[in-house]
Each structure stands twice: as structure tokens, then as C-alpha cells.
PDB file of C-alpha atoms in Angstrom:
ATOM      1  CA  MET A   1      52.093  85.932 109.704  1.00 55.00           C
ATOM      2  CA  SER A   2      53.770  85.043 112.887  1.00 63.00           C
ATOM      3  CA  GLU A   3      51.695  86.762 115.857  1.00 81.00           C
ATOM      4  CA  LEU A   4      52.827  90.643 116.533  1.00 88.00           C
ATOM      5  CA  HIS A   5      55.090  90.412 119.646  1.00 89.00           C
ATOM      6  CA  PRO A   6      53.886  93.440 122.275  1.00 89.00           C
ATOM      7  CA  ASP A   7      56.558  95.223 122.089  1.00 92.00           C
ATOM      8  CA  VAL A   8      56.563  95.310 118.511  1.00 94.00           C
ATOM      9  CA  GLN A   9      54.514  98.882 116.990  1.00 94.00           C
ATOM     10  CA  GLU A  10      54.233  97.396 113.374  1.00 95.00           C
ATOM     11  CA  VAL A  11      56.051  94.636 111.064  1.00 96.00           C
ATOM     12  CA  LEU A  12      58.178  96.597 108.834  1.00 96.00           C
ATOM     13  CA  LEU A  13      59.081  93.320 106.880  1.00 97.00           C
ATOM     14  CA  SER A  14      57.408  90.378 106.751  1.00 96.00           C
ATOM     15  CA  GLU A  15      59.063  86.704 106.642  1.00 97.00           C
ATOM     16  CA  ASP A  16      58.290  86.644 102.924  1.00 97.00           C
ATOM     17  CA  ASP A  17      59.668  89.626 102.495  1.00 97.00           C
ATOM     18  CA  ILE A  18      62.886  88.600 104.406  1.00 97.00           C
ATOM     19  CA  LYS A  19      63.134  85.519 101.989  1.00 98.00           C
ATOM     20  CA  GLU A  20      62.660  87.683  98.706  1.00 98.00           C
ATOM     21  CA  ILE A  21      65.460  89.760  99.523  1.00 98.00           C
ATOM     22  CA  VAL A  22      67.791  87.424 101.016  1.00 98.00           C
ATOM     23  CA  SER A  23      67.273  85.323  97.847  1.00 98.00           C
ATOM     24  CA  ARG A  24      67.806  88.397  95.646  1.00 98.00           C
ATOM     25  CA  VAL A  25      71.164  89.943  97.534  1.00 98.00           C
ATOM     26  CA  GLY A  26      72.247  86.107  97.347  1.00 98.00           C
ATOM     27  CA  ALA A  27      70.982  85.663  93.461  1.00 98.00           C
ATOM     28  CA  GLU A  28      73.737  89.169  93.064  1.00 98.00           C
ATOM     29  CA  ILE A  29      76.203  87.844  95.134  1.00 98.00           C
ATOM     30  CA  SER A  30      76.445  84.356  92.883  1.00 98.00           C
ATOM     31  CA  ARG A  31      76.568  86.587  89.670  1.00 98.00           C
ATOM     32  CA  ASP A  32      78.868  88.428  90.999  1.00 98.00           C
ATOM     33  CA  TYR A  33      81.862  86.153  92.638  1.00 98.00           C
ATOM     34  CA  ALA A  34      81.455  82.962  89.674  1.00 97.00           C
ATOM     35  CA  GLY A  35      84.530  81.592  90.484  1.00 96.00           C
ATOM     36  CA  LYS A  36      85.842  83.205  92.865  1.00 97.00           C
ATOM     37  CA  ASN A  37      85.022  81.587  95.967  1.00 96.00           C
ATOM     38  CA  PRO A  38      84.326  83.998  98.318  1.00 98.00           C
ATOM     39  CA  LEU A  39      84.590  84.034 102.090  1.00 98.00           C
ATOM     40  CA  ILE A  40      81.226  85.450 103.602  1.00 98.00           C
ATOM     41  CA  VAL A  41      82.206  87.488 107.380  1.00 98.00           C
ATOM     42  CA  CYS A  42      79.758  87.436 109.556  1.00 96.00           C
ATOM     43  CA  VAL A  43      79.758  90.030 112.501  1.00 90.00           C
ATOM     44  CA  LEU A  44      77.919  88.576 115.060  1.00 90.00           C
ATOM     45  CA  ARG A  45      75.683  88.669 116.679  1.00 88.00           C
ATOM     46  CA  GLY A  46      72.917  90.135 114.919  1.00 89.00           C
ATOM     47  CA  ALA A  47      73.956  89.297 111.216  1.00 95.00           C
ATOM     48  CA  PHE A  48      74.100  85.432 112.156  1.00 96.00           C
ATOM     49  CA  VAL A  49      70.965  84.998 110.669  1.00 97.00           C
ATOM     50  CA  PHE A  50      71.094  87.201 107.864  1.00 97.00           C
ATOM     51  CA  THR A  51      74.428  84.997 106.869  1.00 98.00           C
ATOM     52  CA  ALA A  52      72.558  81.262 107.669  1.00 97.00           C
ATOM     53  CA  ASP A  53      69.832  82.718 104.980  1.00 98.00           C
ATOM     54  CA  LEU A  54      72.436  84.135 102.335  1.00 98.00           C
ATOM     55  CA  MET A  55      74.833  81.574 102.607  1.00 97.00           C
ATOM     56  CA  ARG A  56      71.925  79.047 101.757  1.00 97.00           C
ATOM     57  CA  ALA A  57      70.738  81.399  98.932  1.00 98.00           C
ATOM     58  CA  ILE A  58      73.980  81.515  97.105  1.00 98.00           C
ATOM     59  CA  THR A  59      74.674  79.000  94.152  1.00 98.00           C
ATOM     60  CA  ILE A  60      78.278  79.448  93.987  1.00 98.00           C
ATOM     61  CA  PRO A  61      81.367  77.634  96.146  1.00 97.00           C
ATOM     62  CA  CYS A  62      81.287  80.464  98.646  1.00 97.00           C
ATOM     63  CA  ALA A  63      82.843  80.111 102.534  1.00 97.00           C
ATOM     64  CA  VAL A  64      82.024  81.411 106.239  1.00 98.00           C
ATOM     65  CA  ASP A  65      83.696  82.625 108.534  1.00 98.00           C
ATOM     66  CA  PHE A  66      82.889  84.396 111.780  1.00 97.00           C
ATOM     67  CA  MET A  67      83.586  88.068 114.051  1.00 95.00           C
ATOM     68  CA  ALA A  68      82.447  89.670 116.965  1.00 91.00           C
ATOM     69  CA  VAL A  69      82.934  93.687 117.543  1.00 86.00           C
ATOM     70  CA  SER A  70      81.510  95.615 119.696  1.00 76.00           C
ATOM     71  CA  SER A  71      80.859  99.053 119.948  1.00 69.00           C
ATOM     72  CA  TYR A  72      77.010  99.288 121.504  1.00 54.00           C
ATOM     73  CA  GLY A  73      77.217  96.615 124.611  1.00 51.00           C
ATOM     74  CA  ASP A  74      73.504  96.602 126.093  1.00 51.00           C
ATOM     75  CA  GLY A  75      72.578 100.197 125.348  1.00 51.00           C
ATOM     76  CA  VAL A  76      70.586 101.799 122.046  1.00 51.00           C
ATOM     77  CA  VAL A  77      73.711 104.119 120.850  1.00 53.00           C
ATOM     78  CA  SER A  78      77.307 103.623 120.408  1.00 52.00           C
ATOM     79  CA  SER A  79      80.024 103.809 123.307  1.00 51.00           C
ATOM     80  CA  GLY A  80      82.243 105.239 119.847  1.00 57.00           C
ATOM     81  CA  VAL A  81      84.860 102.000 120.813  1.00 71.00           C
ATOM     82  CA  VAL A  82      85.131  99.196 118.941  1.00 78.00           C
ATOM     83  CA  ARG A  83      86.204  96.015 120.481  1.00 82.00           C
ATOM     84  CA  ILE A  84      87.019  92.961 118.777  1.00 89.00           C
ATOM     85  CA  VAL A  85      85.386  90.325 120.494  1.00 90.00           C
ATOM     86  CA  LYS A  86      86.396  86.966 118.518  1.00 94.00           C
ATOM     87  CA  ASP A  87      88.219  87.448 115.095  1.00 94.00           C
ATOM     88  CA  LEU A  88      88.526  85.759 111.961  1.00 96.00           C
ATOM     89  CA  ASP A  89      90.420  81.912 111.596  1.00 96.00           C
ATOM     90  CA  THR A  90      90.350  82.384 107.869  1.00 95.00           C
ATOM     91  CA  HIS A  91      93.879  83.970 106.313  1.00 96.00           C
ATOM     92  CA  ILE A  92      91.796  86.331 103.870  1.00 97.00           C
ATOM     93  CA  GLU A  93      95.031  87.432 102.215  1.00 97.00           C
ATOM     94  CA  GLY A  94      94.199  87.008  98.604  1.00 97.00           C
ATOM     95  CA  ARG A  95      90.621  86.315  99.447  1.00 97.00           C
ATOM     96  CA  HIS A  96      87.422  88.390  97.687  1.00 98.00           C
ATOM     97  CA  VAL A  97      85.331  88.703 101.196  1.00 98.00           C
ATOM     98  CA  ILE A  98      82.128  89.598 101.427  1.00 98.00           C
ATOM     99  CA  ILE A  99      80.937  90.959 105.022  1.00 97.00           C
ATOM    100  CA  ALA A 100      77.311  90.423 106.133  1.00 97.00           C
ATOM    101  CA  GLU A 101      76.008  93.148 108.111  1.00 95.00           C
ATOM    102  CA  ASP A 102      72.224  92.887 109.527  1.00 94.00           C
ATOM    103  CA  ILE A 103      71.794  96.773 109.760  1.00 92.00           C
ATOM    104  CA  LEU A 104      73.523  99.614 108.546  1.00 89.00           C
ATOM    105  CA  ASP A 105      73.135 102.665 110.763  1.00 85.00           C
ATOM    106  CA  SER A 106      76.331 105.013 111.135  1.00 81.00           C
ATOM    107  CA  GLY A 107      79.093 103.324 109.851  1.00 81.00           C
ATOM    108  CA  LEU A 108      81.419 103.862 111.841  1.00 83.00           C
ATOM    109  CA  THR A 109      81.874 100.369 113.196  1.00 84.00           C
ATOM    110  CA  LEU A 110      82.165  98.825 109.787  1.00 88.00           C
ATOM    111  CA  SER A 111      84.301 101.246 108.754  1.00 89.00           C
ATOM    112  CA  TYR A 112      86.704 100.759 111.369  1.00 88.00           C
ATOM    113  CA  LEU A 113      86.436  96.691 110.552  1.00 91.00           C
ATOM    114  CA  ILE A 114      86.951  97.340 107.030  1.00 93.00           C
ATOM    115  CA  ASN A 115      90.368  99.136 107.901  1.00 91.00           C
ATOM    116  CA  MET A 116      91.301  96.450 109.599  1.00 91.00           C
ATOM    117  CA  LEU A 117      90.510  94.454 107.885  1.00 95.00           C
ATOM    118  CA  LYS A 118      92.517  95.936 104.852  1.00 96.00           C
ATOM    119  CA  ALA A 119      95.467  95.441 106.467  1.00 96.00           C
ATOM    120  CA  ARG A 120      95.540  91.586 105.659  1.00 97.00           C
ATOM    121  CA  LYS A 121      95.790  91.993 102.170  1.00 98.00           C
ATOM    122  CA  PRO A 122      92.532  90.318 101.075  1.00 98.00           C
ATOM    123  CA  ALA A 123      91.304  90.367  97.124  1.00 98.00           C
ATOM    124  CA  SER A 124      88.684  92.574  97.796  1.00 98.00           C
ATOM    125  CA  ILE A 125      86.500  93.562 100.647  1.00 98.00           C
ATOM    126  CA  GLU A 126      82.262  94.381  99.824  1.00 97.00           C
ATOM    127  CA  ILE A 127      79.067  94.420 102.398  1.00 97.00           C
ATOM    128  CA  ALA A 128      76.252  93.095 101.897  1.00 98.00           C
ATOM    129  CA  ALA A 129      73.539  94.699 104.536  1.00 96.00           C
ATOM    130  CA  PHE A 130      70.598  92.941 104.861  1.00 97.00           C
ATOM    131  CA  THR A 131      69.535  96.378 106.054  1.00 95.00           C
ATOM    132  CA  VAL A 132      70.111 100.414 105.282  1.00 93.00           C
ATOM    133  CA  LYS A 133      68.813 102.541 108.112  1.00 90.00           C
ATOM    134  CA  ASP A 134      67.862 106.094 106.424  1.00 84.00           C
ATOM    135  CA  THR A 135      68.648 108.843 108.335  1.00 79.00           C
ATOM    136  CA  GLU A 136      67.850 111.900 107.922  1.00 75.00           C
ATOM    137  CA  GLY A 137      71.275 114.032 106.375  1.00 70.00           C
ATOM    138  CA  GLN A 138      73.004 111.592 107.227  1.00 72.00           C
ATOM    139  CA  GLY A 139      74.343 108.743 105.506  1.00 69.00           C
ATOM    140  CA  PRO A 140      76.195 105.667 106.466  1.00 69.00           C
ATOM    141  CA  ALA A 141      80.072 106.021 106.861  1.00 76.00           C
ATOM    142  CA  VAL A 142      80.417 103.140 104.409  1.00 85.00           C
ATOM    143  CA  LYS A 143      78.988 102.530 101.216  1.00 90.00           C
ATOM    144  CA  PRO A 144      77.702  98.354 100.995  1.00 92.00           C
ATOM    145  CA  ARG A 145      78.045  97.084  97.835  1.00 96.00           C
ATOM    146  CA  TYR A 146      75.004  95.136  98.100  1.00 97.00           C
ATOM    147  CA  VAL A 147      71.712  96.581 100.084  1.00 96.00           C
ATOM    148  CA  GLY A 148      68.783  93.843 101.112  1.00 97.00           C
ATOM    149  CA  THR A 149      66.233  97.248 101.502  1.00 96.00           C
ATOM    150  CA  HIS A 150      66.156 100.223 103.858  1.00 93.00           C
ATOM    151  CA  VAL A 151      64.535 100.882 107.051  1.00 94.00           C
ATOM    152  CA  PRO A 152      63.403 104.455 108.357  1.00 92.00           C
ATOM    153  CA  ASP A 153      64.896 105.289 111.542  1.00 90.00           C
ATOM    154  CA  ALA A 154      63.475 103.608 114.007  1.00 91.00           C
ATOM    155  CA  PHE A 155      64.128 100.835 116.929  1.00 92.00           C
ATOM    156  CA  VAL A 156      63.563  97.805 114.879  1.00 94.00           C
ATOM    157  CA  VAL A 157      63.817  94.350 116.229  1.00 95.00           C
ATOM    158  CA  GLY A 158      63.759  91.265 114.682  1.00 95.00           C
ATOM    159  CA  TYR A 159      65.454  88.635 112.078  1.00 97.00           C
ATOM    160  CA  GLY A 160      68.894  89.072 114.268  1.00 94.00           C
ATOM    161  CA  LEU A 161      68.107  92.708 115.000  1.00 94.00           C
ATOM    162  CA  ASP A 162      68.086  93.148 119.067  1.00 91.00           C
ATOM    163  CA  LEU A 163      67.649  95.249 121.796  1.00 90.00           C
ATOM    164  CA  ALA A 164      69.829  93.405 124.556  1.00 87.00           C
ATOM    165  CA  GLU A 165      70.148  90.260 123.651  1.00 88.00           C
ATOM    166  CA  ARG A 166      66.040  90.560 123.676  1.00 91.00           C
ATOM    167  CA  TYR A 167      63.757  90.087 119.757  1.00 95.00           C
ATOM    168  CA  ARG A 168      66.355  88.336 117.673  1.00 94.00           C
ATOM    169  CA  ASN A 169      64.585  85.466 117.314  1.00 95.00           C
ATOM    170  CA  LEU A 170      61.084  86.912 116.324  1.00 96.00           C
ATOM    171  CA  PRO A 171      60.698  86.220 112.121  1.00 96.00           C
ATOM    172  CA  TYR A 172      60.115  89.268 110.782  1.00 97.00           C
ATOM    173  CA  VAL A 173      61.633  92.991 111.606  1.00 97.00           C
ATOM    174  CA  GLY A 174      59.348  95.365 113.613  1.00 96.00           C
ATOM    175  CA  VAL A 175      59.672  98.654 114.977  1.00 95.00           C
ATOM    176  CA  LEU A 176      59.826  98.511 118.723  1.00 93.00           C
ATOM    177  CA  LYS A 177      57.654 100.796 120.686  1.00 92.00           C
ATOM    178  CA  PRO A 178      59.403 103.614 122.500  1.00 88.00           C
ATOM    179  CA  GLU A 179      58.133 102.061 125.781  1.00 89.00           C
ATOM    180  CA  ALA A 180      60.000  99.036 125.287  1.00 85.00           C
ATOM    181  CA  TYR A 181      63.613 100.575 125.044  1.00 83.00           C
ATOM    182  CA  ALA A 182      63.088 104.026 127.286  1.00 79.00           C
ATOM    183  CA  ASN A 183      64.819 102.952 130.050  1.00 68.00           C
ATOM    184  CA  LYS A 184      67.702 101.641 128.756  1.00 57.00           C
TER     185      LYS A 184
END
């Protein structure tokens, strides 16, 4: 186990937990998309670590492309305005698309993204979410086909998840201490 960062309250997912989750999701995608050469769409920036590991866990031919969307800025609460920062380079008409997401919270940004991509006429669009945040009384606006794991309604960081571009490089997923984001 890596040393606990001083801003992290507790570890939710160890490096070994993460490897098991990614391996399972990769096997599910490999089974479900055999012979289909899916396009894995990485939602930057948070999902880049998950996507890289997921691509190595998928045993069938697949491709990858990247999108960057913004709805948070440097804050901790979504601004509600979705902005496409980087669009796909790949033409997706007729392709099976799997959006790799680091954390599914409200799902509003992802819902917007899916609707935008559907207009490009892919064969299918599914979501592979590394984590889904369990928020009491509220489910996400979209339902992922592949769910790595669930996390509590807390500010989680590590394994690509961040606060204002910090903590992405932690090799585990942990709960951030409230004092670390109180002034954001």
C-alpha cells in the first residue's frame, strides 16, 4: 500500500482493488463486444488513468479517442454549463462507442455528451464508469452498462480523480479531508 497522502482521510479502493475492478470490466467488455471493434472514448481528464488500464484489460481489438468536457472549472460543484474543450477525432457513425468515465455523479454532463454523440449516428453508445457515487435519494441521469464500483457521497480523489488538478496521481482512491476543499 502506498503511503497515505496527508489530505486523504481514508482509502476506499487500494491498488489491488483497482486492478480487480479494471480486470473485471475489461473482461465484460471483451465478452460483450467480441467481433465489434468498439471505440473507447476517454472523457478527459479524470478518466485517462482508468482508460489506459481498461484498454490493456480488453482482450479484443478496440480503438481509443479522447474528449474533454468541462462543467466544473476549478470548483467542487458543477457549474451546470457543459463546454466541449476537445472533440473526437474519430468518425463514429456506425461504430460501437463505449464512454469511459472516472466517476458518475449526477450524470448531467454525461447525459449531454451522450445526446450530442447520438446525433452522429453510432451503432451504439454505452458507459463504462469506474465509480458511481451513491447519493441518497438521487440516481445519476444516465445508467452505465459497466460499473466498476460504487463510492459513498464524499469527495473522492486519486486514480485520476482530482480537486482542481491535484491528487490525480495517487495510486488509490481515497476520501479527501473536508478541510482540503473547504476553501474551494
